[in-house]
PDB file of C-alpha atoms in Angstrom:
ATOM      1  CA  UNK A   1      18.936 145.750 105.918  1.00 50.00           C
ATOM      2  CA  UNK A   2      21.739 143.272 106.561  1.00 69.00           C
ATOM      3  CA  UNK A   3      23.858 144.768 103.737  1.00 75.00           C
ATOM      4  CA  UNK A   4      23.292 148.275 105.088  1.00 78.00           C
ATOM      5  CA  UNK A   5      24.296 147.134 108.576  1.00 77.00           C
ATOM      6  CA  UNK A   6      27.459 145.462 107.223  1.00 80.00           C
ATOM      7  CA  UNK A   7      28.416 148.670 105.429  1.00 85.00           C
ATOM      8  CA  UNK A   8      27.671 150.830 108.470  1.00 86.00           C
ATOM      9  CA  UNK A   9      29.756 148.614 110.751  1.00 86.00           C
ATOM     10  CA  UNK A  10      32.584 148.573 108.218  1.00 89.00           C
ATOM     11  CA  UNK A  11      32.500 152.355 107.835  1.00 89.00           C
ATOM     12  CA  UNK A  12      32.675 152.874 111.595  1.00 90.00           C
ATOM     13  CA  UNK A  13      35.538 150.402 112.020  1.00 91.00           C
ATOM     14  CA  UNK A  14      37.550 152.003 109.220  1.00 93.00           C
ATOM     15  CA  UNK A  15      36.973 155.538 110.526  1.00 91.00           C
ATOM     16  CA  UNK A  16      37.974 154.597 114.078  1.00 89.00           C
ATOM     17  CA  UNK A  17      40.966 152.585 112.910  1.00 89.00           C
ATOM     18  CA  UNK A  18      42.245 155.551 110.918  1.00 93.00           C
ATOM     19  CA  UNK A  19      41.619 157.962 113.807  1.00 90.00           C
ATOM     20  CA  UNK A  20      43.694 155.679 116.011  1.00 88.00           C
ATOM     21  CA  UNK A  21      46.487 155.619 113.408  1.00 91.00           C
ATOM     22  CA  UNK A  22      46.233 151.883 112.813  1.00 91.00           C
ATOM     23  CA  UNK A  23      46.615 149.918 109.605  1.00 93.00           C
ATOM     24  CA  UNK A  24      44.385 146.920 108.934  1.00 93.00           C
ATOM     25  CA  UNK A  25      47.338 144.722 109.888  1.00 93.00           C
ATOM     26  CA  UNK A  26      47.870 146.735 113.073  1.00 93.00           C
ATOM     27  CA  UNK A  27      44.222 146.389 114.056  1.00 93.00           C
ATOM     28  CA  UNK A  28      44.239 142.660 113.288  1.00 93.00           C
ATOM     29  CA  UNK A  29      47.321 142.217 115.457  1.00 93.00           C
ATOM     30  CA  UNK A  30      45.765 144.245 118.279  1.00 92.00           C
ATOM     31  CA  UNK A  31      42.578 142.153 118.142  1.00 91.00           C
ATOM     32  CA  UNK A  32      44.615 138.933 118.095  1.00 88.00           C
ATOM     33  CA  UNK A  33      42.937 135.535 117.714  1.00 80.00           C
ATOM     34  CA  UNK A  34      44.856 134.995 114.469  1.00 85.00           C
ATOM     35  CA  UNK A  35      42.701 137.585 112.731  1.00 89.00           C
ATOM     36  CA  UNK A  36      43.863 138.180 109.169  1.00 90.00           C
ATOM     37  CA  UNK A  37      44.211 141.785 107.936  1.00 90.00           C
ATOM     38  CA  UNK A  38      42.340 140.882 104.743  1.00 93.00           C
ATOM     39  CA  UNK A  39      39.362 139.911 106.918  1.00 92.00           C
ATOM     40  CA  UNK A  40      39.442 143.411 108.449  1.00 92.00           C
ATOM     41  CA  UNK A  41      39.430 144.803 104.908  1.00 93.00           C
ATOM     42  CA  UNK A  42      36.389 142.722 103.963  1.00 93.00           C
ATOM     43  CA  UNK A  43      34.546 143.931 107.062  1.00 91.00           C
ATOM     44  CA  UNK A  44      35.441 147.553 106.323  1.00 92.00           C
ATOM     45  CA  UNK A  45      34.178 147.255 102.729  1.00 92.00           C
ATOM     46  CA  UNK A  46      30.893 145.761 103.941  1.00 88.00           C
ATOM     47  CA  UNK A  47      31.614 142.409 102.291  1.00 89.00           C
ATOM     48  CA  UNK A  48      31.851 140.398 105.499  1.00 87.00           C
ATOM     49  CA  UNK A  49      29.736 140.474 108.646  1.00 86.00           C
ATOM     50  CA  UNK A  50      31.965 139.916 111.699  1.00 86.00           C
ATOM     51  CA  UNK A  51      30.964 137.496 114.413  1.00 84.00           C
ATOM     52  CA  UNK A  52      30.006 138.980 117.765  1.00 84.00           C
ATOM     53  CA  UNK A  53      33.327 137.782 119.233  1.00 86.00           C
ATOM     54  CA  UNK A  54      35.319 139.467 116.468  1.00 88.00           C
ATOM     55  CA  UNK A  55      33.246 142.642 116.720  1.00 89.00           C
ATOM     56  CA  UNK A  56      33.810 142.705 120.484  1.00 89.00           C
ATOM     57  CA  UNK A  57      37.542 142.201 119.920  1.00 91.00           C
ATOM     58  CA  UNK A  58      37.607 145.053 117.414  1.00 92.00           C
ATOM     59  CA  UNK A  59      35.668 147.239 119.842  1.00 90.00           C
ATOM     60  CA  UNK A  60      38.108 146.416 122.633  1.00 89.00           C
ATOM     61  CA  UNK A  61      41.069 147.136 120.342  1.00 91.00           C
ATOM     62  CA  UNK A  62      39.552 150.490 119.335  1.00 89.00           C
ATOM     63  CA  UNK A  63      38.357 151.311 122.886  1.00 86.00           C
ATOM     64  CA  UNK A  64      34.628 151.425 122.135  1.00 85.00           C
ATOM     65  CA  UNK A  65      31.803 149.171 123.367  1.00 82.00           C
ATOM     66  CA  UNK A  66      30.399 146.672 120.894  1.00 80.00           C
ATOM     67  CA  UNK A  67      27.108 148.503 120.629  1.00 76.00           C
ATOM     68  CA  UNK A  68      28.941 151.527 119.206  1.00 80.00           C
ATOM     69  CA  UNK A  69      28.939 149.701 115.875  1.00 81.00           C
ATOM     70  CA  UNK A  70      25.227 148.918 116.021  1.00 75.00           C
ATOM     71  CA  UNK A  71      23.756 152.297 116.972  1.00 67.00           C
ATOM     72  CA  UNK A  72      23.993 155.910 115.926  1.00 57.00           C
ATOM     73  CA  UNK A  73      27.509 157.231 116.479  1.00 51.00           C
ATOM     74  CA  UNK A  74      26.295 160.440 118.130  1.00 51.00           C
ATOM     75  CA  UNK A  75      24.310 158.657 120.818  1.00 51.00           C
ATOM     76  CA  UNK A  76      25.937 155.255 121.243  1.00 49.00           C
ATOM     77  CA  UNK A  77      26.487 155.997 124.926  1.00 51.00           C
ATOM     78  CA  UNK A  78      22.740 156.302 125.366  1.00 53.00           C
ATOM     79  CA  UNK A  79      22.176 152.973 123.617  1.00 52.00           C
ATOM     80  CA  UNK A  80      19.231 151.194 125.141  1.00 53.00           C
ATOM     81  CA  UNK A  81      20.170 148.798 127.912  1.00 57.00           C
ATOM     82  CA  UNK A  82      17.830 146.154 126.537  1.00 61.00           C
ATOM     83  CA  UNK A  83      19.584 146.245 123.153  1.00 66.00           C
ATOM     84  CA  UNK A  84      22.977 145.912 124.791  1.00 64.00           C
ATOM     85  CA  UNK A  85      21.685 143.009 126.894  1.00 68.00           C
ATOM     86  CA  UNK A  86      20.365 141.331 123.736  1.00 73.00           C
ATOM     87  CA  UNK A  87      23.728 141.675 122.025  1.00 71.00           C
ATOM     88  CA  UNK A  88      25.561 140.173 124.971  1.00 67.00           C
ATOM     89  CA  UNK A  89      22.958 137.401 125.299  1.00 72.00           C
ATOM     90  CA  UNK A  90      23.463 136.207 121.724  1.00 76.00           C
ATOM     91  CA  UNK A  91      27.236 136.316 122.044  1.00 72.00           C
ATOM     92  CA  UNK A  92      27.335 132.823 123.535  1.00 72.00           C
ATOM     93  CA  UNK A  93      25.086 131.246 120.918  1.00 78.00           C
ATOM     94  CA  UNK A  94      26.406 129.084 118.130  1.00 82.00           C
ATOM     95  CA  UNK A  95      25.931 130.062 114.467  1.00 82.00           C
ATOM     96  CA  UNK A  96      22.802 127.916 114.024  1.00 87.00           C
ATOM     97  CA  UNK A  97      21.093 129.456 117.059  1.00 86.00           C
ATOM     98  CA  UNK A  98      22.007 132.984 115.933  1.00 82.00           C
ATOM     99  CA  UNK A  99      20.516 132.261 112.502  1.00 84.00           C
ATOM    100  CA  UNK A 100      17.337 131.053 114.215  1.00 87.00           C
ATOM    101  CA  UNK A 101      17.148 134.218 116.350  1.00 85.00           C
ATOM    102  CA  UNK A 102      17.648 136.382 113.246  1.00 83.00           C
ATOM    103  CA  UNK A 103      14.812 134.552 111.492  1.00 87.00           C
ATOM    104  CA  UNK A 104      12.516 135.171 114.471  1.00 88.00           C
ATOM    105  CA  UNK A 105      13.413 138.864 114.369  1.00 85.00           C
ATOM    106  CA  UNK A 106      12.737 138.955 110.643  1.00 85.00           C
ATOM    107  CA  UNK A 107       9.272 137.406 111.139  1.00 87.00           C
ATOM    108  CA  UNK A 108       8.473 139.878 113.926  1.00 86.00           C
ATOM    109  CA  UNK A 109       9.567 142.820 111.773  1.00 82.00           C
ATOM    110  CA  UNK A 110       7.455 141.638 108.826  1.00 85.00           C
ATOM    111  CA  UNK A 111       4.466 141.265 111.150  1.00 84.00           C
ATOM    112  CA  UNK A 112       4.996 144.769 112.546  1.00 81.00           C
ATOM    113  CA  UNK A 113       5.342 146.257 109.043  1.00 81.00           C
ATOM    114  CA  UNK A 114       2.185 144.487 107.911  1.00 80.00           C
ATOM    115  CA  UNK A 115       0.314 145.790 110.974  1.00 77.00           C
ATOM    116  CA  UNK A 116       1.580 149.330 110.331  1.00 77.00           C
ATOM    117  CA  UNK A 117       0.534 149.040 106.679  1.00 75.00           C
ATOM    118  CA  UNK A 118      -2.965 147.943 107.659  1.00 72.00           C
ATOM    119  CA  UNK A 119      -3.244 150.871 110.084  1.00 69.00           C
ATOM    120  CA  UNK A 120      -2.240 153.321 107.340  1.00 69.00           C
ATOM    121  CA  UNK A 121      -4.837 151.845 104.988  1.00 68.00           C
ATOM    122  CA  UNK A 122      -7.506 152.139 107.699  1.00 67.00           C
ATOM    123  CA  UNK A 123      -6.471 155.733 108.449  1.00 68.00           C
ATOM    124  CA  UNK A 124      -6.608 156.570 104.744  1.00 66.00           C
ATOM    125  CA  UNK A 125     -10.098 155.116 104.379  1.00 65.00           C
ATOM    126  CA  UNK A 126     -11.289 157.013 107.450  1.00 63.00           C
ATOM    127  CA  UNK A 127      -9.766 160.272 106.206  1.00 63.00           C
ATOM    128  CA  UNK A 128     -10.860 160.027 102.568  1.00 63.00           C
ATOM    129  CA  UNK A 129     -13.952 157.867 102.908  1.00 60.00           C
ATOM    130  CA  UNK A 130     -17.483 158.971 102.081  1.00 50.00           C
ATOM    131  CA  UNK A 131     -19.035 161.474 104.440  1.00 51.00           C
ATOM    132  CA  UNK A 132     -22.206 160.459 106.169  1.00 48.00           C
ATOM    133  CA  UNK A 133     -25.289 162.597 105.403  1.00 48.00           C
TER     134      UNK A 133
END
């Protein structure tokens, strides 16, 4: 999932950058913070995951909110408030804390998938089980 997210973010950045008529160097300069154009290239190719601060800077430079990169393009304006609040809440965390939060999310997702799998098995048994006489 992380690789897919990196590629999706990179694709959106590249498309917006081109629509705005910017080169990678132009975008890096507009973002500031000593951002290197090669770093923009790595992000666009899905090879590098930008930090929240960099992603926010890119969003500001391209005139879109940060959650534009994390949701569906067609409905980013309707992005859930709780998701946006979560993104802004983790912005101030250091790298170690963000890694910890991501691990918690991973555990919760595995638990949810396991629960959904068990429900499907139970539904299958109920649907295809032996009929009572």
